[in-house]
Amino acid sequence: MFGRTDPFARTDRNVRRTGSAWSRRALSAVVLATVAVLSAACGSGQSGPVLAVGAGGTPQSDVLAEIYAQALARTGATAVVKTGMGNRKDLLAALDADTVVATGDVNGDLLTYLDPTATARKPDGDTPAVSVTRALNAALPEGLIVSDAADGTDLRPTVVALTTRTTEFPATLKDLAPRCEDLTFGISTAPALDAMRAPLDLDRDVRSPLDSVYGCKITHPVTYTTDADLMKALATGEVQLGVLSGPPSFLPDGGVDLTPIADSDYAFRAANVLAVIRKGALSDTQLRKLDYVAGELTTPDLADMIHQVRDSHAIPSSVARTWLDDHGL
């Protein structure tokens, strides 16, 4: 499934606006009152079994499930979202039990869950020891496959500086490494920016990878139990740099005052969105459709949809439909 290529992989983008008039009508208040249950079944000529896509009940999980379900529906299938299904363990069990045919996940997180001893950190490479793609394929249980990873998404933990102070620090962690011992790092151990992910552990998730990859030795760490407390510490100068559990764009204010310091050598394991799929449950056309989704989805897109659902209380199905329409999917 990974690395699958298709010479016609972008052909359906020539018909991007086919359903735009329908979409505008579907966003009316009357229809919104009913789409929460049946929103995914928006294709035409539907036949065959109902394809259920599982979600954990968090904004990110629900949005991804709606995107996948509605994309499948646009191939002519009948698709629904089952939300509130629990954590990764529960969702994988649902796939195994054929309760759902797909669910959204993050490649690096899933690899860590399936194989805690895995050493791969980069998205791609020649061996499973280097490539998260190869290592994940090797670690998947029998009967599961994955879609292409959305390369435009990057959900890794992020080292950040205040934008007003970026001239004081190098742009990359590699160049920052010689100064790490002299700097004070604030680490957020708050619930992760996506509730399906575990909070950061200071040593395992921050100090060890930064040291092993860059020789960045954090000798002055300060932990904060909320992201807001870390932001305050950065603003007052209590700490010089911060470490977040994900991209700063996922913060309630979008991380507007923060600038990431690039992790080009992947001290933090690759974390790209993908779909985990029950083998044999989807047709080739449906599988390609999910790969088209992967080719379009970006971190800013996902952050915007999460803000709409989490902060503005938008309906995930409506948010997903608008994104699919805007991207001709």
XYZ file of C-alpha atoms in Angstrom:
329
model
C 0.000 0.000 0.000
C 2.780 2.401 0.855
C 4.553 3.711 -2.150
C 1.696 2.728 -4.424
C 1.831 4.753 -7.621
C -0.896 5.371 -10.152
C -0.374 7.190 -13.459
C -3.932 8.471 -13.186
C -3.618 9.535 -9.545
C -4.706 13.125 -10.227
C -7.227 12.691 -13.027
C -10.298 13.230 -10.883
C -9.117 16.751 -10.077
C -10.306 17.831 -13.503
C -13.855 17.680 -12.136
C -13.277 19.670 -8.971
C -16.466 21.701 -8.864
C -18.997 19.119 -9.971
C -20.793 19.046 -6.612
C -20.276 22.645 -5.486
C -23.924 23.726 -5.847
C -25.076 20.672 -3.907
C -22.494 21.419 -1.208
C -23.811 24.927 -0.687
C -27.312 23.596 -0.237
C -26.042 20.873 2.097
C -24.648 23.498 4.399
C -28.056 25.022 5.075
C -29.319 24.938 8.630
C -32.044 22.404 7.849
C -29.687 19.856 6.340
C -27.077 20.350 9.042
C -29.622 19.128 11.558
C -29.668 15.724 9.881
C -26.187 15.116 8.482
C -24.572 14.175 11.801
C -25.595 10.540 11.343
C -25.848 10.120 7.582
C -23.370 12.726 6.318
C -20.891 10.251 4.960
C -23.407 8.547 2.718
C -23.333 11.373 0.177
C -22.403 9.465 -2.961
C -24.731 8.428 -5.699
C -25.556 4.991 -6.978
C -24.567 3.486 -3.625
C -24.412 -0.276 -3.420
C -22.690 -3.013 -1.474
C -22.001 -3.185 2.256
C -21.984 -0.162 4.527
C -18.391 0.964 5.062
C -17.922 2.138 8.647
C -14.982 4.398 9.467
C -13.956 4.483 13.128
C -13.167 7.601 15.178
C -12.052 8.073 18.740
C -14.251 11.056 19.532
C -11.529 13.745 19.465
C -11.690 16.655 16.988
C -8.765 15.329 14.941
C -10.005 11.750 14.914
C -13.565 12.767 14.039
C -12.502 15.108 11.243
C -10.229 12.498 9.665
C -12.939 9.841 9.892
C -15.444 12.149 8.221
C -12.973 12.967 5.444
C -12.274 9.294 4.781
C -15.931 8.244 4.966
C -17.146 11.011 2.692
C -14.318 10.364 0.227
C -15.356 6.708 0.093
C -18.992 7.743 -0.369
C -17.981 9.749 -3.414
C -16.856 6.538 -5.080
C -20.469 5.316 -4.907
C -20.226 3.419 -1.632
C -22.426 3.780 1.426
C -20.179 5.004 4.219
C -20.791 6.086 7.816
C -18.682 7.274 10.737
C -18.696 5.500 14.086
C -17.323 7.937 16.633
C -16.530 7.655 20.335
C -14.849 4.290 19.789
C -11.977 4.874 22.190
C -8.209 4.898 21.847
C -5.851 3.337 19.298
C -6.088 -0.091 20.927
C -9.875 0.013 20.703
C -9.846 1.170 17.098
C -7.400 -1.539 16.038
C -9.584 -4.102 17.788
C -12.584 -2.785 15.862
C -10.662 -3.230 12.608
C -9.760 -6.771 13.607
C -13.386 -7.535 14.453
C -14.587 -6.047 11.141
C -16.662 -3.496 13.049
C -15.014 -0.769 10.980
C -13.089 -0.887 7.702
C -10.778 2.083 8.305
C -9.658 4.639 10.843
C -7.320 7.613 10.871
C -3.936 7.458 12.577
C -0.392 8.878 12.524
C 2.390 6.726 11.069
C 5.112 7.349 13.658
C 2.722 7.037 16.592
C 1.308 3.815 15.215
C 4.804 2.396 14.711
C 5.731 3.228 18.304
C 2.577 1.478 19.501
C 3.112 -1.649 17.395
C 6.882 -1.912 17.852
C 8.327 0.041 20.800
C 11.827 -1.145 19.842
C 11.684 0.341 16.331
C 14.544 2.707 15.518
C 13.196 4.247 12.307
C 12.619 7.983 12.500
C 12.576 9.341 8.941
C 9.529 9.031 6.678
C 11.402 7.053 4.029
C 14.680 5.234 3.546
C 16.252 2.023 2.314
C 15.648 -0.130 5.396
C 13.108 -0.518 8.213
C 15.828 0.699 10.599
C 15.655 4.102 8.907
C 12.278 4.321 7.183
C 9.081 4.686 9.197
C 7.223 3.610 6.057
C 9.070 0.294 5.817
C 9.135 -0.327 9.563
C 5.407 0.288 9.884
C 4.592 -2.067 7.032
C 6.683 -4.749 8.740
C 4.993 -4.160 12.099
C 1.368 -4.119 10.917
C -0.720 -7.049 12.142
C -1.862 -9.549 9.550
C -5.009 -8.290 7.884
C -4.216 -4.561 8.074
C -2.788 -2.198 5.476
C -2.327 1.569 5.395
C -2.986 4.290 2.882
C -0.274 6.557 1.598
C 0.888 8.918 4.324
C -0.087 12.560 3.942
C 3.374 14.013 3.408
C 1.980 17.520 3.785
C 1.129 16.840 7.422
C 3.776 17.006 10.133
C 2.497 16.357 13.650
C 5.848 15.854 15.370
C 6.753 17.501 18.673
C 8.176 20.940 17.938
C 10.879 23.105 19.482
C 9.726 26.721 19.300
C 10.976 30.203 20.022
C 9.025 33.418 20.365
C 8.887 35.042 16.942
C 10.187 38.264 18.479
C 13.329 36.405 19.608
C 14.108 34.235 16.586
C 17.184 36.294 15.715
C 18.746 35.019 18.954
C 18.621 31.373 17.854
C 19.636 29.325 14.799
C 16.900 28.167 12.442
C 17.720 24.458 12.825
C 18.223 22.095 15.746
C 21.501 20.960 14.211
C 22.905 24.481 14.481
C 21.318 24.997 17.884
C 22.929 21.873 19.383
C 26.211 23.463 20.584
C 24.222 25.961 22.647
C 21.677 23.579 24.173
C 23.539 23.121 27.473
C 23.413 26.858 28.116
C 19.734 27.354 27.291
C 16.622 26.848 29.401
C 13.984 24.717 27.683
C 10.351 24.689 28.735
C 8.633 21.360 28.014
C 4.883 21.013 27.944
C 3.776 17.831 29.680
C 0.141 18.864 29.219
C -2.345 16.564 27.499
C -1.154 16.316 23.913
C -2.473 18.764 21.323
C -4.304 15.768 19.872
C -6.033 13.882 22.663
C -5.350 10.537 20.950
C -1.619 11.037 21.591
C 0.241 10.593 24.876
C 1.697 13.629 26.694
C 5.412 14.219 26.258
C 7.782 12.440 28.611
C 10.737 14.713 29.364
C 13.511 12.138 29.057
C 12.085 9.603 26.612
C 10.422 11.991 24.174
C 12.565 15.123 24.384
C 16.009 14.899 25.991
C 17.022 11.492 24.651
C 16.137 12.011 20.951
C 17.584 15.518 20.814
C 20.821 14.301 22.365
C 21.145 11.138 20.263
C 20.466 12.828 16.913
C 21.989 16.278 17.355
C 24.064 16.142 20.524
C 21.674 18.747 21.937
C 22.008 18.195 25.689
C 19.202 19.807 27.657
C 20.639 20.486 31.101
C 18.148 23.175 32.151
C 14.646 21.780 31.542
C 11.502 23.166 33.131
C 8.239 21.258 32.742
C 4.790 22.838 32.549
C 1.506 21.047 33.038
C -0.392 23.262 30.577
C 0.495 24.755 27.217
C -0.735 28.123 28.484
C 1.804 28.047 31.334
C 4.588 27.285 28.861
C 3.502 30.183 26.636
C 3.536 32.499 29.648
C 7.037 31.322 30.606
C 8.268 32.031 27.074
C 6.669 35.482 27.112
C 8.241 36.445 30.456
C 11.665 35.035 29.604
C 11.515 32.333 32.272
C 12.532 29.911 29.510
C 14.188 30.669 26.190
C 12.777 27.835 24.097
C 9.700 25.643 24.324
C 8.863 22.081 23.313
C 5.285 21.316 22.287
C 3.690 17.909 21.740
C 2.722 18.827 18.174
C 2.684 21.673 15.657
C 2.129 25.118 17.201
C -0.694 25.707 14.722
C -2.785 23.272 16.808
C -2.706 25.632 19.816
C -5.929 27.565 20.465
C -4.337 30.785 19.147
C -2.720 28.981 16.215
C 0.782 29.566 17.567
C 0.863 33.007 15.981
C 3.682 34.230 18.229
C 5.863 31.134 17.827
C 8.468 30.092 15.262
C 9.503 26.409 14.971
C 13.178 25.436 14.937
C 13.548 22.917 12.129
C 14.132 19.245 12.941
C 15.507 18.252 9.530
C 17.192 15.051 10.763
C 14.085 13.779 12.555
C 15.090 13.634 16.194
C 11.337 13.435 16.620
C 9.948 10.473 14.682
C 7.963 11.214 11.518
C 4.292 11.829 12.296
C 2.202 11.944 9.133
C -1.526 11.279 8.936
C -2.717 8.108 7.206
C -5.633 5.693 7.142
C -5.370 2.216 8.663
C -7.497 -0.165 6.631
C -8.832 -3.689 6.983
C -7.238 -5.665 4.156
C -9.693 -6.591 1.427
C -12.430 -4.308 2.727
C -12.005 -1.623 0.060
C -11.825 -1.773 -3.721
C -8.852 -0.457 -5.662
C -10.891 2.614 -6.592
C -11.680 3.282 -2.939
C -8.072 2.764 -1.901
C -6.919 5.231 -4.552
C -9.470 7.728 -3.292
C -7.906 7.650 0.175
C -4.495 8.131 -1.420
C -5.841 11.221 -3.216
C -6.851 12.530 0.198
C -3.302 11.940 1.432
C -1.945 13.900 -1.511
C -3.982 16.973 -0.567
C -4.047 17.073 3.245
C -1.638 19.486 4.960
C -0.883 20.538 8.516
C -2.498 23.985 8.050
C -5.616 22.311 6.605
C -5.891 19.917 9.529
C -5.182 22.647 12.083
C -7.912 24.831 10.566
C -10.451 22.000 10.671
C -9.533 21.145 14.259
C -10.002 24.779 15.274
C -13.405 24.837 13.613
C -14.563 21.724 15.483
C -12.777 22.159 18.809
C -12.902 25.916 19.257
C -15.878 27.035 17.145
C -18.013 23.904 17.718
C -18.553 23.252 14.019
C -19.977 19.908 12.911
C -17.144 17.584 11.762
C -19.155 16.257 8.822
C -19.732 19.776 7.475
C -16.104 20.757 7.936
C -14.923 17.617 6.151
C -17.343 18.097 3.270
C -16.168 21.662 2.679
C -12.536 20.530 2.636
C -13.269 17.706 0.175
C -15.162 20.082 -2.107
C -12.410 22.693 -1.975
C -9.868 20.062 -3.011
C -11.928 18.481 -5.738
C -12.169 15.149 -3.947
